[in-house]
Amino acid sequence: MHPAFAIVFFTTATGAGYGLLALLGVLGGLGFIPADFWLGLVGMALALALIAAGLLSSTGHLGRPERAWRAFSQWRSSWLSREGVASVVTFVPTALFGIGWVFLGRSGGWVAGAGLLAAAGAVTTVCTTGMIYASLKPIAQWHSRYTLPAYLVFAAMTGGVLLNVLLQGFGLGSTAVLAGALLATLAGWGWKLATWRYNDRLEIPTTANTATGLAGGTVRSVEWPHTEENYLLKEMGFRIARKHSTKLRRITQGLAFALPALLLGGVFVLPWPVALVLSALAAILQFAGMLAERWLFFAEAKHTVTLYYGRE
């Protein structure tokens, strides 16, 4: 797949935004995070800004953005449509939770209920995003048991690291939140390594013979179905050199997982001003690393349509 930056940014930003929203909804609604006006305002604004920026960027990948609203009508059969519906529905309990927790300074009761519903909506939306790719059988690297959990793990990871920055910034650092962010980062690293190992050993049974239904020899493409590059090749026939893929995997591991984990570990033992700087740096590096990870997620995928263009 050709990695369009709009989609790369969309999956990265919305994952972090929904992850942060879910944590705020649960921890804030149940009173584990105090109902502080400025903490709540900045936290909710950051989560919603990431979600809105991601959703808006995704429209840049549409051929006719003005028709994006029509996707909502296909929720019975389309995971993309379900994602849109879930994202809109999630704003209702999110608004109620924000009013109660941020502006009224309350937790528990109906505020906790709204927070839990907002968290459930955030998790549901992330799941629908993951299923958009996990449901695509022509792309074997995505149609696996690793895709959907990766979206959930990465959302929890990036959301946890952002929440740690917020708490550190307002002098409310929580050892439990910090430990959760560190463990989620390590879990995301392990899951990514397992995914790469699975994809590298993946044997795709589809060949030019099975794709065309022809037997009695090896089917080869004599010439392309058309003379110029089109959407199929641009979006689904991108090829990345092995050396570049290896280099980007190392960059991803360093920025998204290793360095943030090291910085978060330092937060445990260093005093507040330094802990805040390390927390912020961990969040920035991790976001950049996740952009690289998402780029690879699309670039390394192989669509079976390329068999009609002579590619193995």
mmCIF file of N, CA, C and O in Angstrom, residues 26-124:
data_model
loop_
_atom_site.group_PDB
_atom_site.id
_atom_site.type_symbol
_atom_site.label_atom_id
_atom_site.label_comp_id
_atom_site.label_asym_id
_atom_site.label_seq_id
_atom_site.Cartn_x
_atom_site.Cartn_y
_atom_site.Cartn_z
ATOM 1 N N VAL A 26 -12.504 7.093 32.501
ATOM 2 C CA VAL A 26 -12.532 6.102 33.580
ATOM 3 C C VAL A 26 -11.945 6.666 34.866
ATOM 4 O O VAL A 26 -12.593 6.660 35.925
ATOM 5 N N LEU A 27 -10.716 7.180 34.798
ATOM 6 C CA LEU A 27 -10.019 7.629 36.004
ATOM 7 C C LEU A 27 -10.615 8.922 36.562
ATOM 8 O O LEU A 27 -10.714 9.093 37.782
ATOM 9 N N GLY A 28 -11.011 9.825 35.666
ATOM 10 C CA GLY A 28 -11.623 11.061 36.133
ATOM 11 C C GLY A 28 -13.023 10.849 36.656
ATOM 12 O O GLY A 28 -13.400 11.380 37.705
ATOM 13 N N GLY A 29 -13.799 10.066 35.933
ATOM 14 C CA GLY A 29 -15.175 9.832 36.355
ATOM 15 C C GLY A 29 -15.272 9.109 37.680
ATOM 16 O O GLY A 29 -16.178 9.371 38.484
ATOM 17 N N LEU A 30 -14.348 8.195 37.939
ATOM 18 C CA LEU A 30 -14.380 7.417 39.179
ATOM 19 C C LEU A 30 -13.615 8.092 40.316
ATOM 20 O O LEU A 30 -13.552 7.550 41.422
ATOM 21 N N GLY A 31 -13.021 9.248 40.041
ATOM 22 C CA GLY A 31 -12.378 10.011 41.100
ATOM 23 C C GLY A 31 -10.922 9.698 41.342
ATOM 24 O O GLY A 31 -10.320 10.241 42.283
ATOM 25 N N PHE A 32 -10.316 8.852 40.521
ATOM 26 C CA PHE A 32 -8.894 8.563 40.701
ATOM 27 C C PHE A 32 -8.034 9.755 40.294
ATOM 28 O O PHE A 32 -6.922 9.929 40.787
ATOM 29 N N ILE A 33 -8.542 10.577 39.369
ATOM 30 C CA ILE A 33 -7.907 11.838 39.013
ATOM 31 C C ILE A 33 -8.804 12.946 39.533
ATOM 32 O O ILE A 33 -10.010 12.949 39.247
ATOM 33 N N PRO A 34 -8.277 13.894 40.294
ATOM 34 C CA PRO A 34 -9.121 14.944 40.878
ATOM 35 C C PRO A 34 -9.787 15.800 39.813
ATOM 36 O O PRO A 34 -9.249 16.005 38.727
ATOM 37 N N ALA A 35 -10.953 16.296 40.168
ATOM 38 C CA ALA A 35 -11.727 17.135 39.239
ATOM 39 C C ALA A 35 -11.190 18.559 39.276
ATOM 40 O O ALA A 35 -11.840 19.477 39.801
ATOM 41 N N ASP A 36 -10.012 18.753 38.763
ATOM 42 C CA ASP A 36 -9.382 20.072 38.682
ATOM 43 C C ASP A 36 -9.757 20.731 37.359
ATOM 44 O O ASP A 36 -9.648 20.114 36.294
ATOM 45 N N PHE A 37 -10.194 21.985 37.409
ATOM 46 C CA PHE A 37 -10.706 22.647 36.204
ATOM 47 C C PHE A 37 -9.669 22.702 35.090
ATOM 48 O O PHE A 37 -9.934 22.280 33.962
ATOM 49 N N TRP A 38 -8.476 23.212 35.384
ATOM 50 C CA TRP A 38 -7.482 23.398 34.319
ATOM 51 C C TRP A 38 -6.922 22.077 33.827
ATOM 52 O O TRP A 38 -6.676 21.908 32.635
ATOM 53 N N LEU A 39 -6.731 21.126 34.729
ATOM 54 C CA LEU A 39 -6.288 19.801 34.306
ATOM 55 C C LEU A 39 -7.327 19.164 33.390
ATOM 56 O O LEU A 39 -6.997 18.621 32.327
ATOM 57 N N GLY A 40 -8.587 19.230 33.801
ATOM 58 C CA GLY A 40 -9.656 18.650 32.985
ATOM 59 C C GLY A 40 -9.811 19.352 31.651
ATOM 60 O O GLY A 40 -9.992 18.711 30.615
ATOM 61 N N LEU A 41 -9.723 20.690 31.674
ATOM 62 C CA LEU A 41 -9.893 21.450 30.439
ATOM 63 C C LEU A 41 -8.783 21.144 29.446
ATOM 64 O O LEU A 41 -9.038 20.875 28.261
ATOM 65 N N VAL A 42 -7.541 21.155 29.915
ATOM 66 C CA VAL A 42 -6.409 20.881 29.024
ATOM 67 C C VAL A 42 -6.445 19.439 28.537
ATOM 68 O O VAL A 42 -6.208 19.153 27.356
ATOM 69 N N GLY A 43 -6.754 18.509 29.451
ATOM 70 C CA GLY A 43 -6.798 17.103 29.071
ATOM 71 C C GLY A 43 -7.876 16.802 28.045
ATOM 72 O O GLY A 43 -7.616 16.138 27.032
ATOM 73 N N MET A 44 -9.073 17.281 28.292
ATOM 74 C CA MET A 44 -10.169 17.041 27.349
ATOM 75 C C MET A 44 -9.912 17.759 26.024
ATOM 76 O O MET A 44 -10.202 17.222 24.950
ATOM 77 N N ALA A 45 -9.370 18.975 26.107
ATOM 78 C CA ALA A 45 -9.076 19.715 24.872
ATOM 79 C C ALA A 45 -8.025 18.996 24.036
ATOM 80 O O ALA A 45 -8.138 18.927 22.802
ATOM 81 N N LEU A 46 -7.002 18.464 24.700
ATOM 82 C CA LEU A 46 -5.953 17.739 23.975
ATOM 83 C C LEU A 46 -6.508 16.482 23.325
ATOM 84 O O LEU A 46 -6.220 16.203 22.142
ATOM 85 N N ALA A 47 -7.304 15.715 24.064
ATOM 86 C CA ALA A 47 -7.871 14.487 23.510
ATOM 87 C C ALA A 47 -8.775 14.793 22.319
ATOM 88 O O ALA A 47 -8.659 14.160 21.253
ATOM 89 N N LEU A 48 -9.663 15.781 22.472
ATOM 90 C CA LEU A 48 -10.591 16.114 21.391
ATOM 91 C C LEU A 48 -9.877 16.757 20.206
ATOM 92 O O LEU A 48 -10.275 16.559 19.056
ATOM 93 N N ALA A 49 -8.810 17.513 20.473
ATOM 94 C CA ALA A 49 -8.047 18.125 19.379
ATOM 95 C C ALA A 49 -7.367 17.060 18.532
ATOM 96 O O ALA A 49 -7.357 17.144 17.290
ATOM 97 N N LEU A 50 -6.785 16.053 19.177
ATOM 98 C CA LEU A 50 -6.149 14.965 18.439
ATOM 99 C C LEU A 50 -7.178 14.189 17.625
ATOM 100 O O LEU A 50 -6.932 13.841 16.458
ATOM 101 N N ILE A 51 -8.321 13.922 18.218
ATOM 102 C CA ILE A 51 -9.377 13.183 17.510
ATOM 103 C C ILE A 51 -9.874 13.984 16.315
ATOM 104 O O ILE A 51 -9.994 13.466 15.201
ATOM 105 N N ALA A 52 -10.176 15.280 16.545
ATOM 106 C CA ALA A 52 -10.691 16.122 15.469
ATOM 107 C C ALA A 52 -9.667 16.294 14.350
ATOM 108 O O ALA A 52 -10.014 16.223 13.162
ATOM 109 N N ALA A 53 -8.397 16.501 14.724
ATOM 110 C CA ALA A 53 -7.353 16.668 13.708
ATOM 111 C C ALA A 53 -7.206 15.401 12.876
ATOM 112 O O ALA A 53 -7.046 15.459 11.648
ATOM 113 N N GLY A 54 -7.272 14.248 13.540
ATOM 114 C CA GLY A 54 -7.167 12.987 12.809
ATOM 115 C C GLY A 54 -8.334 12.763 11.872
ATOM 116 O O GLY A 54 -8.148 12.373 10.706
ATOM 117 N N LEU A 55 -9.546 13.018 12.366
ATOM 118 C CA LEU A 55 -10.728 12.819 11.528
ATOM 119 C C LEU A 55 -10.738 13.776 10.341
ATOM 120 O O LEU A 55 -11.095 13.388 9.227
ATOM 121 N N LEU A 56 -10.339 15.022 10.580
ATOM 122 C CA LEU A 56 -10.306 15.991 9.483
ATOM 123 C C LEU A 56 -9.238 15.633 8.459
ATOM 124 O O LEU A 56 -9.444 15.793 7.248
ATOM 125 N N SER A 57 -8.092 15.135 8.926
ATOM 126 C CA SER A 57 -7.019 14.776 7.991
ATOM 127 C C SER A 57 -7.440 13.608 7.100
ATOM 128 O O SER A 57 -7.009 13.522 5.944
ATOM 129 N N SER A 58 -8.275 12.710 7.630
ATOM 130 C CA SER A 58 -8.690 11.550 6.844
ATOM 131 C C SER A 58 -9.528 11.957 5.639
ATOM 132 O O SER A 58 -9.540 11.257 4.629
ATOM 133 N N THR A 59 -10.224 13.094 5.744
ATOM 134 C CA THR A 59 -11.032 13.544 4.603
ATOM 135 C C THR A 59 -10.159 13.980 3.434
ATOM 136 O O THR A 59 -10.608 14.010 2.299
ATOM 137 N N GLY A 60 -8.891 14.324 3.731
ATOM 138 C CA GLY A 60 -7.988 14.717 2.653
ATOM 139 C C GLY A 60 -7.623 13.568 1.733
ATOM 140 O O GLY A 60 -7.087 13.782 0.646
ATOM 141 N N HIS A 61 -7.913 12.336 2.168
ATOM 142 C CA HIS A 61 -7.607 11.168 1.353
ATOM 143 C C HIS A 61 -8.789 10.774 0.472
ATOM 144 O O HIS A 61 -8.672 9.879 -0.364
ATOM 145 N N LEU A 62 -9.910 11.452 0.650
ATOM 146 C CA LEU A 62 -11.112 11.126 -0.122
ATOM 147 C C LEU A 62 -11.090 11.839 -1.470
ATOM 148 O O LEU A 62 -10.663 12.991 -1.567
ATOM 149 N N GLY A 63 -11.579 11.159 -2.487
ATOM 150 C CA GLY A 63 -11.673 11.776 -3.800
ATOM 151 C C GLY A 63 -12.683 12.905 -3.820
ATOM 152 O O GLY A 63 -12.479 13.926 -4.469
ATOM 153 N N ARG A 64 -13.795 12.712 -3.086
ATOM 154 C CA ARG A 64 -14.845 13.733 -2.997
ATOM 155 C C ARG A 64 -15.165 13.950 -1.516
ATOM 156 O O ARG A 64 -16.114 13.353 -0.996
ATOM 157 N N PRO A 65 -14.387 14.762 -0.816
ATOM 158 C CA PRO A 65 -14.600 14.960 0.624
ATOM 159 C C PRO A 65 -15.990 15.444 0.973
ATOM 160 O O PRO A 65 -16.502 15.153 2.059
ATOM 161 N N GLU A 66 -16.624 16.205 0.049
ATOM 162 C CA GLU A 66 -17.952 16.735 0.354
ATOM 163 C C GLU A 66 -19.006 15.636 0.446
ATOM 164 O O GLU A 66 -20.115 15.860 0.936
ATOM 165 N N ARG A 67 -18.665 14.436 0.004
ATOM 166 C CA ARG A 67 -19.612 13.323 0.075
ATOM 167 C C ARG A 67 -19.316 12.377 1.235
ATOM 168 O O ARG A 67 -19.861 11.281 1.310
ATOM 169 N N ALA A 68 -18.432 12.802 2.130
ATOM 170 C CA ALA A 68 -18.037 11.943 3.240
ATOM 171 C C ALA A 68 -19.224 11.547 4.106
ATOM 172 O O ALA A 68 -19.261 10.447 4.679
ATOM 173 N N TRP A 69 -20.230 12.425 4.188
ATOM 174 C CA TRP A 69 -21.384 12.150 5.044
ATOM 175 C C TRP A 69 -22.140 10.907 4.589
ATOM 176 O O TRP A 69 -22.825 10.257 5.387
ATOM 177 N N ARG A 70 -22.018 10.544 3.314
ATOM 178 C CA ARG A 70 -22.751 9.382 2.812
ATOM 179 C C ARG A 70 -22.229 8.068 3.393
ATOM 180 O O ARG A 70 -22.942 7.066 3.384
ATOM 181 N N ALA A 71 -21.004 8.078 3.871
ATOM 182 C CA ALA A 71 -20.443 6.852 4.438
ATOM 183 C C ALA A 71 -21.199 6.396 5.678
ATOM 184 O O ALA A 71 -21.201 5.217 6.016
ATOM 185 N N PHE A 72 -21.851 7.329 6.375
ATOM 186 C CA PHE A 72 -22.564 6.968 7.595
ATOM 187 C C PHE A 72 -23.742 6.046 7.328
ATOM 188 O O PHE A 72 -24.191 5.342 8.220
ATOM 189 N N SER A 73 -24.244 6.034 6.117
ATOM 190 C CA SER A 73 -25.436 5.238 5.808
ATOM 191 C C SER A 73 -25.134 3.759 5.591
ATOM 192 O O SER A 73 -26.048 2.944 5.508
ATOM 193 N N GLN A 74 -23.856 3.396 5.512
ATOM 194 C CA GLN A 74 -23.491 2.010 5.203
ATOM 195 C C GLN A 74 -23.040 1.228 6.443
ATOM 196 O O GLN A 74 -22.284 0.271 6.331
ATOM 197 N N TRP A 75 -23.536 1.597 7.613
ATOM 198 C CA TRP A 75 -23.053 1.001 8.846
ATOM 199 C C TRP A 75 -23.374 -0.489 8.963
ATOM 200 O O TRP A 75 -22.741 -1.212 9.707
ATOM 201 N N ARG A 76 -24.347 -0.969 8.207
ATOM 202 C CA ARG A 76 -24.689 -2.395 8.289
ATOM 203 C C ARG A 76 -23.609 -3.293 7.699
ATOM 204 O O ARG A 76 -23.485 -4.455 8.092
ATOM 205 N N SER A 77 -22.847 -2.782 6.759
ATOM 206 C CA SER A 77 -21.874 -3.629 6.059
ATOM 207 C C SER A 77 -20.461 -3.085 6.045
ATOM 208 O O SER A 77 -19.521 -3.820 5.715
ATOM 209 N N SER A 78 -20.252 -1.828 6.399
ATOM 210 C CA SER A 78 -18.939 -1.200 6.258
ATOM 211 C C SER A 78 -18.351 -0.836 7.622
ATOM 212 O O SER A 78 -18.984 -0.114 8.407
ATOM 213 N N TRP A 79 -17.136 -1.307 7.886
ATOM 214 C CA TRP A 79 -16.455 -0.926 9.110
ATOM 215 C C TRP A 79 -16.061 0.542 9.093
ATOM 216 O O TRP A 79 -16.002 1.181 10.144
ATOM 217 N N LEU A 80 -15.822 1.089 7.920
ATOM 218 C CA LEU A 80 -15.527 2.512 7.810
ATOM 219 C C LEU A 80 -16.727 3.341 8.257
ATOM 220 O O LEU A 80 -16.588 4.327 8.980
ATOM 221 N N SER A 81 -17.914 2.920 7.819
ATOM 222 C CA SER A 81 -19.128 3.610 8.223
ATOM 223 C C SER A 81 -19.371 3.454 9.721
ATOM 224 O O SER A 81 -19.758 4.402 10.410
ATOM 225 N N ARG A 82 -19.127 2.272 10.245
ATOM 226 C CA ARG A 82 -19.305 2.036 11.688
ATOM 227 C C ARG A 82 -18.346 2.895 12.495
ATOM 228 O O ARG A 82 -18.683 3.371 13.579
ATOM 229 N N GLU A 83 -17.142 3.081 11.962
ATOM 230 C CA GLU A 83 -16.185 3.948 12.631
ATOM 231 C C GLU A 83 -16.722 5.377 12.716
ATOM 232 O O GLU A 83 -16.636 6.026 13.771
ATOM 233 N N GLY A 84 -17.284 5.866 11.615
ATOM 234 C CA GLY A 84 -17.841 7.215 11.608
ATOM 235 C C GLY A 84 -18.987 7.368 12.581
ATOM 236 O O GLY A 84 -19.069 8.358 13.321
ATOM 237 N N VAL A 85 -19.882 6.380 12.600
ATOM 238 C CA VAL A 85 -21.026 6.429 13.510
ATOM 239 C C VAL A 85 -20.548 6.388 14.959
ATOM 240 O O VAL A 85 -21.007 7.160 15.813
ATOM 241 N N ALA A 86 -19.602 5.478 15.255
ATOM 242 C CA ALA A 86 -19.099 5.352 16.621
ATOM 243 C C ALA A 86 -18.419 6.633 17.086
ATOM 244 O O ALA A 86 -18.563 7.043 18.249
ATOM 245 N N SER A 87 -17.656 7.266 16.183
ATOM 246 C CA SER A 87 -16.954 8.493 16.564
ATOM 247 C C SER A 87 -17.926 9.613 16.903
ATOM 248 O O SER A 87 -17.695 10.384 17.848
ATOM 249 N N VAL A 88 -19.028 9.698 16.166
ATOM 250 C CA VAL A 88 -20.026 10.742 16.428
ATOM 251 C C VAL A 88 -20.786 10.450 17.715
ATOM 252 O O VAL A 88 -21.000 11.337 18.552
ATOM 253 N N VAL A 89 -21.206 9.194 17.887
ATOM 254 C CA VAL A 89 -21.957 8.816 19.086
ATOM 255 C C VAL A 89 -21.131 9.049 20.346
ATOM 256 O O VAL A 89 -21.662 9.456 21.390
ATOM 257 N N THR A 90 -19.823 8.826 20.255
ATOM 258 C CA THR A 90 -18.951 8.989 21.417
ATOM 259 C C THR A 90 -18.926 10.420 21.927
ATOM 260 O O THR A 90 -18.711 10.663 23.123
ATOM 261 N N PHE A 91 -19.179 11.383 21.065
ATOM 262 C CA PHE A 91 -19.148 12.784 21.494
ATOM 263 C C PHE A 91 -20.269 13.122 22.475
ATOM 264 O O PHE A 91 -20.144 14.071 23.249
ATOM 265 N N VAL A 92 -21.356 12.374 22.468
ATOM 266 C CA VAL A 92 -22.482 12.675 23.363
ATOM 267 C C VAL A 92 -22.099 12.440 24.824
ATOM 268 O O VAL A 92 -22.171 13.373 25.644
ATOM 269 N N PRO A 93 -21.700 11.221 25.226
ATOM 270 C CA PRO A 93 -21.273 11.051 26.622
ATOM 271 C C PRO A 93 -20.008 11.835 26.958
ATOM 272 O O PRO A 93 -19.814 12.239 28.113
ATOM 273 N N THR A 94 -19.171 12.078 25.949
ATOM 274 C CA THR A 94 -17.964 12.871 26.202
ATOM 275 C C THR A 94 -18.329 14.288 26.614
ATOM 276 O O THR A 94 -17.730 14.860 27.538
ATOM 277 N N ALA A 95 -19.320 14.875 25.935
ATOM 278 C CA ALA A 95 -19.764 16.224 26.282
ATOM 279 C C ALA A 95 -20.350 16.262 27.691
ATOM 280 O O ALA A 95 -20.060 17.175 28.476
ATOM 281 N N LEU A 96 -21.163 15.266 28.038
ATOM 282 C CA LEU A 96 -21.746 15.216 29.381
ATOM 283 C C LEU A 96 -20.664 15.050 30.447
ATOM 284 O O LEU A 96 -20.705 15.697 31.499
ATOM 285 N N PHE A 97 -19.706 14.181 30.169
ATOM 286 C CA PHE A 97 -18.610 13.975 31.116
ATOM 287 C C PHE A 97 -17.795 15.249 31.279
ATOM 288 O O PHE A 97 -17.416 15.626 32.398
ATOM 289 N N GLY A 98 -17.504 15.928 30.168
ATOM 290 C CA GLY A 98 -16.736 17.164 30.236
ATOM 291 C C GLY A 98 -17.444 18.236 31.048
ATOM 292 O O GLY A 98 -16.819 18.951 31.844
ATOM 293 N N ILE A 99 -18.758 18.350 30.884
ATOM 294 C CA ILE A 99 -19.525 19.338 31.646
ATOM 295 C C ILE A 99 -19.466 19.035 33.144
ATOM 296 O O ILE A 99 -19.230 19.917 33.977
ATOM 297 N N GLY A 100 -19.676 17.765 33.475
ATOM 298 C CA GLY A 100 -19.694 17.404 34.886
ATOM 299 C C GLY A 100 -18.331 17.449 35.542
ATOM 300 O O GLY A 100 -18.167 18.005 36.643
ATOM 301 N N TRP A 101 -17.321 16.860 34.882
ATOM 302 C CA TRP A 101 -15.995 16.729 35.491
ATOM 303 C C TRP A 101 -15.204 18.024 35.429
ATOM 304 O O TRP A 101 -14.546 18.409 36.399
ATOM 305 N N VAL A 102 -15.266 18.723 34.281
ATOM 306 C CA VAL A 102 -14.452 19.922 34.100
ATOM 307 C C VAL A 102 -15.138 21.154 34.667
ATOM 308 O O VAL A 102 -14.572 21.887 35.490
ATOM 309 N N PHE A 103 -16.372 21.402 34.250
ATOM 310 C CA PHE A 103 -17.030 22.664 34.595
ATOM 311 C C PHE A 103 -17.762 22.625 35.937
ATOM 312 O O PHE A 103 -17.860 23.648 36.619
ATOM 313 N N LEU A 104 -18.283 21.455 36.318
ATOM 314 C CA LEU A 104 -18.962 21.357 37.601
ATOM 315 C C LEU A 104 -18.061 20.813 38.700
ATOM 316 O O LEU A 104 -18.412 20.847 39.878
ATOM 317 N N GLY A 105 -16.894 20.276 38.306
ATOM 318 C CA GLY A 105 -15.945 19.769 39.293
ATOM 319 C C GLY A 105 -16.451 18.564 40.056
ATOM 320 O O GLY A 105 -16.158 18.408 41.247
ATOM 321 N N ARG A 106 -17.193 17.690 39.388
ATOM 322 C CA ARG A 106 -17.782 16.545 40.061
ATOM 323 C C ARG A 106 -17.236 15.232 39.488
ATOM 324 O O ARG A 106 -16.755 15.172 38.363
ATOM 325 N N SER A 107 -17.296 14.211 40.292
ATOM 326 C CA SER A 107 -16.977 12.855 39.859
ATOM 327 C C SER A 107 -17.937 11.914 40.560
ATOM 328 O O SER A 107 -18.610 12.295 41.523
ATOM 329 N N GLY A 108 -17.988 10.673 40.083
ATOM 330 C CA GLY A 108 -18.957 9.734 40.641
ATOM 331 C C GLY A 108 -20.358 10.022 40.101
ATOM 332 O O GLY A 108 -20.585 10.991 39.365
ATOM 333 N N GLY A 109 -21.309 9.182 40.441
ATOM 334 C CA GLY A 109 -22.686 9.391 40.006
ATOM 335 C C GLY A 109 -22.834 9.398 38.501
ATOM 336 O O GLY A 109 -22.226 8.595 37.787
ATOM 337 N N TRP A 110 -23.629 10.357 38.015
ATOM 338 C CA TRP A 110 -23.885 10.429 36.579
ATOM 339 C C TRP A 110 -22.633 10.829 35.799
ATOM 340 O O TRP A 110 -22.478 10.472 34.629
ATOM 341 N N VAL A 111 -21.711 11.557 36.455
ATOM 342 C CA VAL A 111 -20.454 11.932 35.793
ATOM 343 C C VAL A 111 -19.618 10.683 35.526
ATOM 344 O O VAL A 111 -19.033 10.525 34.445
ATOM 345 N N ALA A 112 -19.568 9.782 36.502
ATOM 346 C CA ALA A 112 -18.844 8.520 36.313
ATOM 347 C C ALA A 112 -19.483 7.699 35.213
ATOM 348 O O ALA A 112 -18.787 7.092 34.382
ATOM 349 N N GLY A 113 -20.827 7.677 35.201
ATOM 350 C CA GLY A 113 -21.518 6.940 34.138
ATOM 351 C C GLY A 113 -21.206 7.495 32.770
ATOM 352 O O GLY A 113 -20.944 6.739 31.816
ATOM 353 N N ALA A 114 -21.215 8.839 32.640
ATOM 354 C CA ALA A 114 -20.889 9.467 31.358
ATOM 355 C C ALA A 114 -19.444 9.194 30.970
ATOM 356 O O ALA A 114 -19.130 8.958 29.802
ATOM 357 N N GLY A 115 -18.544 9.210 31.964
ATOM 358 C CA GLY A 115 -17.136 8.937 31.685
ATOM 359 C C GLY A 115 -16.913 7.524 31.193
ATOM 360 O O GLY A 115 -16.134 7.294 30.262
ATOM 361 N N LEU A 116 -17.608 6.568 31.828
ATOM 362 C CA LEU A 116 -17.470 5.174 31.401
ATOM 363 C C LEU A 116 -18.048 4.974 30.008
ATOM 364 O O LEU A 116 -17.501 4.216 29.197
ATOM 365 N N LEU A 117 -19.157 5.644 29.703
ATOM 366 C CA LEU A 117 -19.734 5.542 28.355
ATOM 367 C C LEU A 117 -18.809 6.186 27.322
ATOM 368 O O LEU A 117 -18.666 5.672 26.203
ATOM 369 N N ALA A 118 -18.190 7.310 27.689
ATOM 370 C CA ALA A 118 -17.240 7.946 26.774
ATOM 371 C C ALA A 118 -16.050 7.028 26.512
ATOM 372 O O ALA A 118 -15.576 6.908 25.372
ATOM 373 N N ALA A 119 -15.570 6.375 27.572
ATOM 374 C CA ALA A 119 -14.449 5.437 27.420
ATOM 375 C C ALA A 119 -14.852 4.258 26.549
ATOM 376 O O ALA A 119 -14.080 3.814 25.678
ATOM 377 N N ALA A 120 -16.072 3.738 26.775
ATOM 378 C CA ALA A 120 -16.555 2.619 25.958
ATOM 379 C C ALA A 120 -16.684 3.033 24.497
ATOM 380 O O ALA A 120 -16.343 2.261 23.589
ATOM 381 N N GLY A 121 -17.168 4.256 24.253
ATOM 382 C CA GLY A 121 -17.262 4.750 22.882
ATOM 383 C C GLY A 121 -15.901 4.907 22.236
ATOM 384 O O GLY A 121 -15.727 4.605 21.047
ATOM 385 N N ALA A 122 -14.920 5.377 23.016
ATOM 386 C CA ALA A 122 -13.554 5.534 22.489
ATOM 387 C C ALA A 122 -12.967 4.184 22.105
ATOM 388 O O ALA A 122 -12.373 4.031 21.026
ATOM 389 N N VAL A 123 -13.133 3.193 22.986
ATOM 390 C CA VAL A 123 -12.619 1.850 22.701
ATOM 391 C C VAL A 123 -13.326 1.262 21.479
ATOM 392 O O VAL A 123 -12.689 0.647 20.609
ATOM 393 N N THR A 124 -14.634 1.458 21.397
ATOM 394 C CA THR A 124 -15.392 0.943 20.255
ATOM 395 C C THR A 124 -14.921 1.574 18.954
ATOM 396 O O THR A 124 -14.770 0.885 17.927
#
